[in-house]
């Protein structure tokens, strides 16, 4: 019986390259800026391991399932490193080269990486993503190579969006609005949260398939919350049946090629009581104030301070639940985050043209108090040279989002 050859890693170009979400010129530009950062920092290679950075620089969005992935960038090459279980998909869906590692021997992932950068002495990593165990293996397999945490610098490069990125984000915002319309149309007394959520998700996936036929269709979702379930922004969908008088939270999240966008709105089934209406109108007022403050030159912390004052004057600041907005780009509910561009007290980043941020104030009144529930509005804005463009079209406020019981 002949012995089967069991390579540690190999190349396989199965099929032909797929249409990626961005042009080759876009990926070359991104890699060019990364290589400038590498040269300035004295780094020989960049070892990217997070879903968002691998997708940003190669177009390939991995499904980990406990396996490790990488995008290795040098002065000459961009190589994704993927598990054999995916075979040719990472190469087809990625810009640049691909190396497949096998699981016939433990740590073939690191052997594949070593084959790409055998002489590297300084390797840039994402310190917020690489685990202690992975760092130990890196030291074992890459010898004297020194790991340099480049997370903040790489994040800074992602915070300014290109024209192609902004176009995709606008398409996502439009798709979120379509999901929102489907959700609103599905709201009925007695209907379950999950049924309403599915209507929104189906509408968005159908639109993504129509508008982006070359994309991978995956991971769009809806959080539709009712009653007490509205108290947290990220509360999952349940089978709770909607009741007359309920406060509702509509949240649609289309995912297009690794980029998520969001629409979030407060609604009521039937006329809200006076306390609920007062709090809802206060949150709408904070939302509109925030929208007016987003412009080039404003700081994240400065915007936050203005909205805090607004809520404090209404004796509602104690019910604020999180910061007032964040950056958009390559992210979803399980990867990504440009922490340097969040509208919080401790972030002093200055808004610049090309940045994309949300405005999303939320007040949560605990059960047992007048107006109990979670109130949230969410729009997405693109910062320009002279102001900001609001790319969310779904209406907000009591004039539009009270559903007949």
Tab-separated table of C-alpha atoms in Angstrom:
chain	number	residue	atom	x	y	z
A	1	UNK	CA	0.000	0.000	0.000
A	2	UNK	CA	1.437	3.379	-0.998
A	3	UNK	CA	1.923	6.004	1.695
A	4	UNK	CA	-0.257	9.116	1.280
A	5	UNK	CA	1.740	12.320	1.094
A	6	UNK	CA	0.666	14.592	3.918
A	7	UNK	CA	1.965	18.125	3.395
A	8	UNK	CA	2.087	20.655	6.200
A	9	UNK	CA	0.645	23.271	3.863
A	10	UNK	CA	0.034	23.724	0.165
A	11	UNK	CA	-1.384	26.026	-2.524
A	12	UNK	CA	-4.518	25.225	-4.512
A	13	UNK	CA	-6.166	27.613	-6.949
A	14	UNK	CA	-9.495	25.823	-7.236
A	15	UNK	CA	-11.603	27.610	-9.843
A	16	UNK	CA	-11.070	31.264	-10.682
A	17	UNK	CA	-11.048	34.480	-8.660
A	18	UNK	CA	-14.517	35.700	-7.655
A	19	UNK	CA	-15.748	39.265	-7.904
A	20	UNK	CA	-14.636	40.903	-4.663
A	21	UNK	CA	-16.555	43.687	-2.897
A	22	UNK	CA	-13.950	46.266	-3.951
A	23	UNK	CA	-11.704	46.868	-6.943
A	24	UNK	CA	-8.107	45.652	-7.165
A	25	UNK	CA	-7.045	49.297	-7.033
A	26	UNK	CA	-8.866	49.682	-3.688
A	27	UNK	CA	-7.018	46.731	-2.153
A	28	UNK	CA	-3.710	47.962	-3.562
A	29	UNK	CA	-4.323	51.363	-1.988
A	30	UNK	CA	-5.099	49.826	1.388
A	31	UNK	CA	-2.004	47.634	1.241
A	32	UNK	CA	0.099	50.600	0.123
A	33	UNK	CA	-0.905	52.578	3.214
A	34	UNK	CA	-0.250	49.563	5.431
A	35	UNK	CA	3.199	49.126	3.919
A	36	UNK	CA	3.955	52.791	4.524
A	37	UNK	CA	3.049	52.218	8.169
A	38	UNK	CA	5.259	49.124	8.256
A	39	UNK	CA	8.212	50.993	6.798
A	40	UNK	CA	7.745	53.905	9.201
A	41	UNK	CA	7.557	51.503	12.164
A	42	UNK	CA	10.488	49.322	11.080
A	43	UNK	CA	8.273	46.240	10.725
A	44	UNK	CA	9.307	43.493	8.272
A	45	UNK	CA	5.888	41.847	8.059
A	46	UNK	CA	2.355	42.294	9.326
A	47	UNK	CA	0.584	39.270	10.789
A	48	UNK	CA	-3.140	40.077	10.773
A	49	UNK	CA	-5.356	37.575	12.583
A	50	UNK	CA	-8.734	39.251	13.199
A	51	UNK	CA	-11.725	38.755	10.934
A	52	UNK	CA	-12.058	42.467	10.248
A	53	UNK	CA	-8.448	43.182	9.305
A	54	UNK	CA	-8.098	40.065	7.166
A	55	UNK	CA	-11.304	41.025	5.360
A	56	UNK	CA	-10.212	44.651	5.045
A	57	UNK	CA	-6.909	43.850	3.352
A	58	UNK	CA	-7.839	40.727	1.383
A	59	UNK	CA	-11.626	40.602	1.015
A	60	UNK	CA	-11.719	37.136	2.609
A	61	UNK	CA	-13.995	36.810	5.653
A	62	UNK	CA	-13.195	33.622	7.514
A	63	UNK	CA	-15.353	31.278	9.578
A	64	UNK	CA	-13.081	30.218	12.433
A	65	UNK	CA	-14.877	27.321	14.121
A	66	UNK	CA	-11.877	27.018	16.426
A	67	UNK	CA	-9.254	27.238	13.678
A	68	UNK	CA	-6.696	29.987	13.138
A	69	UNK	CA	-6.485	32.271	10.114
A	70	UNK	CA	-4.113	34.996	9.011
A	71	UNK	CA	-3.269	37.559	6.388
A	72	UNK	CA	0.496	38.033	6.121
A	73	UNK	CA	1.588	41.266	4.465
A	74	UNK	CA	5.173	41.960	3.447
A	75	UNK	CA	6.708	44.610	1.211
A	76	UNK	CA	5.996	42.380	-1.792
A	77	UNK	CA	3.188	39.979	-0.892
A	78	UNK	CA	-0.274	39.662	0.622
A	79	UNK	CA	-1.003	36.052	1.587
A	80	UNK	CA	-4.014	34.661	3.412
A	81	UNK	CA	-3.401	31.536	5.500
A	82	UNK	CA	-6.467	29.318	5.799
A	83	UNK	CA	-7.517	25.886	7.010
A	84	UNK	CA	-7.850	22.938	4.648
A	85	UNK	CA	-11.537	22.648	5.523
A	86	UNK	CA	-12.171	25.743	3.344
A	87	UNK	CA	-10.054	24.455	0.433
A	88	UNK	CA	-10.197	26.928	-2.487
A	89	UNK	CA	-12.775	29.432	-1.212
A	90	UNK	CA	-10.256	31.697	0.582
A	91	UNK	CA	-8.187	32.023	-2.602
A	92	UNK	CA	-11.248	32.646	-4.780
A	93	UNK	CA	-12.616	35.223	-2.337
A	94	UNK	CA	-9.314	36.882	-1.521
A	95	UNK	CA	-7.026	39.475	-3.044
A	96	UNK	CA	-3.483	38.153	-3.434
A	97	UNK	CA	-2.111	34.696	-2.651
A	98	UNK	CA	-3.362	31.953	-0.339
A	99	UNK	CA	-1.659	29.174	1.592
A	100	UNK	CA	-3.684	26.257	2.953
A	101	UNK	CA	-2.505	24.483	6.098
A	102	UNK	CA	-3.513	20.924	6.974
A	103	UNK	CA	-4.508	19.423	10.315
A	104	UNK	CA	-2.453	16.248	9.921
A	105	UNK	CA	0.087	17.708	12.314
A	106	UNK	CA	-0.451	20.202	15.119
A	107	UNK	CA	0.727	23.800	14.463
A	108	UNK	CA	0.907	23.524	10.684
A	109	UNK	CA	-0.685	26.979	10.733
A	110	UNK	CA	2.512	28.392	12.213
A	111	UNK	CA	4.683	26.393	9.826
A	112	UNK	CA	2.786	27.950	6.920
A	113	UNK	CA	3.305	31.449	8.339
A	114	UNK	CA	6.992	30.750	8.910
A	115	UNK	CA	7.369	29.732	5.250
A	116	UNK	CA	6.135	33.186	4.183
A	117	UNK	CA	8.332	35.249	6.530
A	118	UNK	CA	11.286	33.033	7.481
A	119	UNK	CA	13.704	35.939	8.006
A	120	UNK	CA	11.389	38.457	9.691
A	121	UNK	CA	12.853	40.172	12.739
A	122	UNK	CA	10.012	42.560	13.616
A	123	UNK	CA	6.434	41.384	13.019
A	124	UNK	CA	3.410	43.632	13.481
A	125	UNK	CA	0.490	41.986	15.270
A	126	UNK	CA	-2.945	42.920	16.593
A	127	UNK	CA	-2.290	42.949	20.313
A	128	UNK	CA	-5.987	43.128	21.101
A	129	UNK	CA	-6.625	39.902	19.173
A	130	UNK	CA	-3.610	37.618	19.547
A	131	UNK	CA	-3.937	35.381	22.611
A	132	UNK	CA	-1.126	34.553	25.015
A	133	UNK	CA	-1.098	30.995	23.680
A	134	UNK	CA	-0.764	32.217	20.095
A	135	UNK	CA	2.015	34.614	21.113
A	136	UNK	CA	3.949	31.735	22.679
A	137	UNK	CA	3.618	29.687	19.495
A	138	UNK	CA	4.699	32.657	17.419
A	139	UNK	CA	7.858	32.902	19.532
A	140	UNK	CA	8.475	29.176	19.087
A	141	UNK	CA	8.025	29.082	15.316
A	142	UNK	CA	9.312	32.503	14.286
A	143	UNK	CA	12.388	32.341	16.505
A	144	UNK	CA	13.907	35.717	17.223
A	145	UNK	CA	11.122	37.698	15.555
A	146	UNK	CA	9.838	40.428	17.856
A	147	UNK	CA	6.085	40.999	18.041
A	148	UNK	CA	5.101	44.674	17.769
A	149	UNK	CA	1.541	45.627	18.657
A	150	UNK	CA	0.199	47.707	15.750
A	151	UNK	CA	-3.497	47.493	16.584
A	152	UNK	CA	-4.113	51.199	17.178
A	153	UNK	CA	-2.208	52.260	14.077
A	154	UNK	CA	-4.043	49.783	11.848
A	155	UNK	CA	-7.365	50.876	13.325
A	156	UNK	CA	-6.468	54.471	12.491
A	157	UNK	CA	-6.012	53.515	8.828
A	158	UNK	CA	-9.471	51.918	8.734
A	159	UNK	CA	-11.217	54.923	10.292
A	160	UNK	CA	-11.030	57.003	7.091
A	161	UNK	CA	-13.259	55.384	4.468
A	162	UNK	CA	-12.587	55.363	0.754
A	163	UNK	CA	-15.154	56.339	-1.875
A	164	UNK	CA	-15.777	52.648	-2.618
A	165	UNK	CA	-16.325	51.886	1.070
A	166	UNK	CA	-18.743	54.773	1.479
A	167	UNK	CA	-20.710	53.603	-1.542
A	168	UNK	CA	-21.057	50.129	-0.010
A	169	UNK	CA	-22.037	51.578	3.368
A	170	UNK	CA	-24.712	53.699	1.691
A	171	UNK	CA	-26.062	50.573	0.023
A	172	UNK	CA	-26.166	48.905	3.413
A	173	UNK	CA	-28.065	51.806	4.971
A	174	UNK	CA	-30.598	51.655	2.134
A	175	UNK	CA	-30.965	47.908	2.719
A	176	UNK	CA	-31.469	48.477	6.455
A	177	UNK	CA	-34.328	50.841	5.629
A	178	UNK	CA	-35.921	48.119	3.488
A	179	UNK	CA	-35.671	45.722	6.401
A	180	UNK	CA	-37.197	48.353	8.662
A	181	UNK	CA	-40.207	48.730	6.388
A	182	UNK	CA	-40.739	44.960	6.417
A	183	UNK	CA	-40.505	44.897	10.207
A	184	UNK	CA	-42.989	47.730	10.608
A	185	UNK	CA	-45.413	46.036	8.226
A	186	UNK	CA	-45.215	42.776	10.216
A	187	UNK	CA	-46.063	44.306	13.613
A	188	UNK	CA	-49.382	43.012	14.955
A	189	UNK	CA	-50.768	42.377	18.427
A	190	UNK	CA	-50.211	38.678	19.135
A	191	UNK	CA	-47.354	38.291	16.654
A	192	UNK	CA	-44.112	36.942	18.124
A	193	UNK	CA	-40.849	38.883	18.113
A	194	UNK	CA	-39.189	36.137	16.056
A	195	UNK	CA	-41.855	36.333	13.335
A	196	UNK	CA	-41.372	40.080	12.966
A	197	UNK	CA	-37.584	39.683	12.958
A	198	UNK	CA	-37.681	37.043	10.226
A	199	UNK	CA	-39.727	39.327	7.981
A	200	UNK	CA	-37.047	42.015	8.213
A	201	UNK	CA	-34.163	39.638	7.724
A	202	UNK	CA	-35.746	37.993	4.671
A	203	UNK	CA	-36.416	41.363	3.063
A	204	UNK	CA	-32.797	42.460	3.547
A	205	UNK	CA	-31.274	39.229	2.254
A	206	UNK	CA	-33.448	39.356	-0.851
A	207	UNK	CA	-32.331	42.930	-1.473
A	208	UNK	CA	-28.656	42.074	-0.950
A	209	UNK	CA	-29.001	39.177	-3.395
A	210	UNK	CA	-30.548	41.558	-5.927
A	211	UNK	CA	-28.218	44.514	-5.500
A	212	UNK	CA	-24.993	42.598	-4.767
A	213	UNK	CA	-25.305	39.328	-6.716
A	214	UNK	CA	-21.560	38.589	-6.506
A	215	UNK	CA	-21.417	38.826	-2.700
A	216	UNK	CA	-21.560	36.035	-0.163
A	217	UNK	CA	-25.025	36.115	1.406
A	218	UNK	CA	-24.598	35.615	5.124
A	219	UNK	CA	-25.051	36.944	8.626
A	220	UNK	CA	-27.663	39.689	8.181
A	221	UNK	CA	-29.860	39.806	11.259
A	222	UNK	CA	-32.671	41.625	13.054
A	223	UNK	CA	-33.100	42.268	16.754
A	224	UNK	CA	-36.753	43.076	17.304
A	225	UNK	CA	-37.529	43.637	20.976
A	226	UNK	CA	-40.771	44.340	22.806
A	227	UNK	CA	-41.806	45.370	26.298
A	228	UNK	CA	-39.186	44.628	28.941
A	229	UNK	CA	-36.944	43.089	26.257
A	230	UNK	CA	-36.193	46.604	24.968
A	231	UNK	CA	-34.037	47.416	28.012
A	232	UNK	CA	-30.787	46.314	26.313
A	233	UNK	CA	-29.639	47.346	22.867
A	234	UNK	CA	-28.243	43.883	22.094
A	235	UNK	CA	-30.961	41.723	23.616
A	236	UNK	CA	-31.660	38.703	21.393
A	237	UNK	CA	-34.999	37.946	19.765
A	238	UNK	CA	-37.491	35.861	21.743
A	239	UNK	CA	-40.874	34.276	21.161
A	240	UNK	CA	-42.669	36.903	23.261
A	241	UNK	CA	-46.014	37.843	21.711
A	242	UNK	CA	-46.636	41.548	21.120
A	243	UNK	CA	-49.254	43.215	23.298
A	244	UNK	CA	-51.269	46.407	22.926
A	245	UNK	CA	-49.412	49.292	24.536
A	246	UNK	CA	-45.970	47.692	24.103
A	247	UNK	CA	-42.866	49.745	23.530
A	248	UNK	CA	-40.931	48.209	20.621
A	249	UNK	CA	-37.356	48.421	19.377
A	250	UNK	CA	-36.700	47.854	15.672
A	251	UNK	CA	-33.089	46.971	14.809
A	252	UNK	CA	-32.110	45.842	11.302
A	253	UNK	CA	-28.533	44.881	10.426
A	254	UNK	CA	-27.712	43.943	6.839
A	255	UNK	CA	-24.275	42.391	6.275
A	256	UNK	CA	-22.679	42.981	2.878
A	257	UNK	CA	-19.201	41.514	2.333
A	258	UNK	CA	-18.173	41.972	5.956
A	259	UNK	CA	-19.693	45.453	6.315
A	260	UNK	CA	-22.677	45.823	8.592
A	261	UNK	CA	-24.960	48.821	8.753
A	262	UNK	CA	-27.789	49.508	11.170
A	263	UNK	CA	-31.225	51.029	11.541
A	264	UNK	CA	-32.693	51.342	15.035
A	265	UNK	CA	-36.027	52.858	15.955
A	266	UNK	CA	-38.445	53.131	18.878
A	267	UNK	CA	-42.090	52.273	18.163
A	268	UNK	CA	-45.276	51.724	20.156
A	269	UNK	CA	-48.333	49.573	19.544
A	270	UNK	CA	-51.117	52.024	20.224
A	271	UNK	CA	-50.789	55.467	21.735
A	272	UNK	CA	-48.066	55.672	24.411
A	273	UNK	CA	-48.990	57.055	27.803
A	274	UNK	CA	-47.894	60.586	28.753
A	275	UNK	CA	-44.726	59.489	30.577
A	276	UNK	CA	-43.615	57.237	27.759
A	277	UNK	CA	-44.279	59.953	25.212
A	278	UNK	CA	-42.276	62.478	27.239
A	279	UNK	CA	-39.239	60.196	27.449
A	280	UNK	CA	-39.489	59.214	23.787
A	281	UNK	CA	-39.610	62.867	22.751
A	282	UNK	CA	-36.624	63.612	24.990
A	283	UNK	CA	-34.611	60.877	23.315
A	284	UNK	CA	-35.648	62.166	19.887
A	285	UNK	CA	-34.495	65.625	20.988
A	286	UNK	CA	-31.109	64.212	21.992
A	287	UNK	CA	-30.917	62.388	18.667
A	288	UNK	CA	-31.593	65.554	16.688
A	289	UNK	CA	-29.093	67.510	18.785
A	290	UNK	CA	-26.503	64.818	18.131
A	291	UNK	CA	-27.169	64.864	14.400
A	292	UNK	CA	-26.561	68.624	14.356
A	293	UNK	CA	-23.244	68.230	16.199
A	294	UNK	CA	-21.672	65.688	13.843
A	295	UNK	CA	-19.420	67.653	11.505
A	296	UNK	CA	-15.715	67.887	10.636
A	297	UNK	CA	-13.685	69.370	13.469
A	298	UNK	CA	-16.003	68.206	16.239
A	299	UNK	CA	-14.572	65.837	18.825
A	300	UNK	CA	-16.167	62.600	19.994
A	301	UNK	CA	-15.944	63.685	23.628
A	302	UNK	CA	-17.295	67.149	22.834
A	303	UNK	CA	-20.390	65.726	21.142
A	304	UNK	CA	-20.896	63.408	24.098
A	305	UNK	CA	-20.639	66.302	26.565
A	306	UNK	CA	-23.303	68.337	24.739
A	307	UNK	CA	-25.804	65.465	24.731
A	308	UNK	CA	-25.016	64.697	28.367
A	309	UNK	CA	-25.916	68.291	29.248
A	310	UNK	CA	-29.163	67.989	27.312
A	311	UNK	CA	-30.182	64.872	29.243
A	312	UNK	CA	-28.993	66.306	32.568
A	313	UNK	CA	-31.211	69.346	32.096
A	314	UNK	CA	-34.164	66.976	31.728
A	315	UNK	CA	-33.067	64.898	34.744
A	316	UNK	CA	-32.648	61.866	32.477
A	317	UNK	CA	-28.869	61.462	32.234
A	318	UNK	CA	-28.886	58.659	34.805
A	319	UNK	CA	-30.920	56.558	32.365
A	320	UNK	CA	-28.401	56.759	29.514
A	321	UNK	CA	-27.071	53.253	28.808
A	322	UNK	CA	-24.007	53.627	26.510
A	323	UNK	CA	-22.095	56.048	24.296
A	324	UNK	CA	-23.866	58.030	21.601
A	325	UNK	CA	-22.435	56.445	18.463
A	326	UNK	CA	-19.573	54.635	16.774
A	327	UNK	CA	-17.703	54.171	13.537
A	328	UNK	CA	-18.938	52.016	10.669
A	329	UNK	CA	-16.888	49.867	8.299
A	330	UNK	CA	-15.669	46.277	8.521
A	331	UNK	CA	-17.502	45.130	11.644
A	332	UNK	CA	-20.430	43.139	12.926
A	333	UNK	CA	-21.775	41.891	16.246
A	334	UNK	CA	-18.959	39.342	16.535
A	335	UNK	CA	-15.917	41.083	15.093
A	336	UNK	CA	-14.484	44.511	14.477
A	337	UNK	CA	-14.790	47.838	16.271
A	338	UNK	CA	-12.955	51.063	15.702
A	339	UNK	CA	-12.742	51.992	19.353
A	340	UNK	CA	-10.955	55.239	18.576
A	341	UNK	CA	-14.079	56.602	16.900
A	342	UNK	CA	-16.802	56.180	19.514
A	343	UNK	CA	-18.853	59.076	20.852
A	344	UNK	CA	-17.826	58.706	24.493
A	345	UNK	CA	-16.398	60.883	27.232
A	346	UNK	CA	-12.949	59.281	27.026
A	347	UNK	CA	-12.487	59.525	23.229
A	348	UNK	CA	-11.066	62.824	21.960
A	349	UNK	CA	-10.772	61.896	18.273
A	350	UNK	CA	-11.497	64.781	15.906
A	351	UNK	CA	-14.034	64.003	13.178
A	352	UNK	CA	-12.577	64.195	9.655
A	353	UNK	CA	-13.953	63.908	6.125
A	354	UNK	CA	-14.242	60.252	5.172
A	355	UNK	CA	-15.254	59.062	8.615
A	356	UNK	CA	-18.628	57.339	9.043
A	357	UNK	CA	-20.362	57.425	12.428
A	358	UNK	CA	-23.733	56.740	13.963
A	359	UNK	CA	-25.851	58.872	16.241
A	360	UNK	CA	-27.769	56.579	18.599
A	361	UNK	CA	-28.816	57.910	22.010
A	362	UNK	CA	-30.616	55.438	24.256
A	363	UNK	CA	-32.518	55.884	27.483
A	364	UNK	CA	-33.648	52.882	29.509
A	365	UNK	CA	-36.248	53.372	32.245
A	366	UNK	CA	-36.393	50.381	34.630
A	367	UNK	CA	-39.549	48.379	35.195
A	368	UNK	CA	-41.827	49.867	37.846
A	369	UNK	CA	-41.064	53.477	36.886
A	370	UNK	CA	-43.297	55.636	34.684
A	371	UNK	CA	-42.404	55.208	31.017
A	372	UNK	CA	-40.513	51.934	31.563
A	373	UNK	CA	-38.617	50.563	28.562
A	374	UNK	CA	-35.711	51.226	26.250
A	375	UNK	CA	-35.847	54.166	23.808
A	376	UNK	CA	-33.337	54.307	20.953
A	377	UNK	CA	-32.965	56.026	17.576
A	378	UNK	CA	-30.044	55.387	15.221
A	379	UNK	CA	-28.891	57.116	12.027
A	380	UNK	CA	-25.623	56.789	10.075
A	381	UNK	CA	-23.729	59.866	8.871
A	382	UNK	CA	-20.870	60.288	6.411
A	383	UNK	CA	-18.529	63.154	7.309
A	384	UNK	CA	-17.764	65.457	4.381
A	385	UNK	CA	-15.667	68.580	3.915
A	386	UNK	CA	-18.380	70.981	5.090
A	387	UNK	CA	-20.798	68.871	7.118
A	388	UNK	CA	-22.280	65.406	7.346
A	389	UNK	CA	-24.666	63.455	5.119
A	390	UNK	CA	-27.339	61.412	6.887
A	391	UNK	CA	-27.706	58.205	4.839
A	392	UNK	CA	-30.555	56.731	6.926
A	393	UNK	CA	-33.990	57.316	5.461
A	394	UNK	CA	-36.424	55.514	7.771
A	395	UNK	CA	-38.422	58.087	9.777
A	396	UNK	CA	-38.221	58.367	13.559
A	397	UNK	CA	-40.377	59.682	16.369
A	398	UNK	CA	-44.016	59.574	17.512
A	399	UNK	CA	-45.317	61.165	14.308
A	400	UNK	CA	-44.250	58.112	12.300
A	401	UNK	CA	-43.808	55.081	14.530
A	402	UNK	CA	-46.998	54.566	16.521
A	403	UNK	CA	-48.594	51.387	15.158
A	404	UNK	CA	-52.358	50.979	15.434
A	405	UNK	CA	-53.286	48.309	17.982
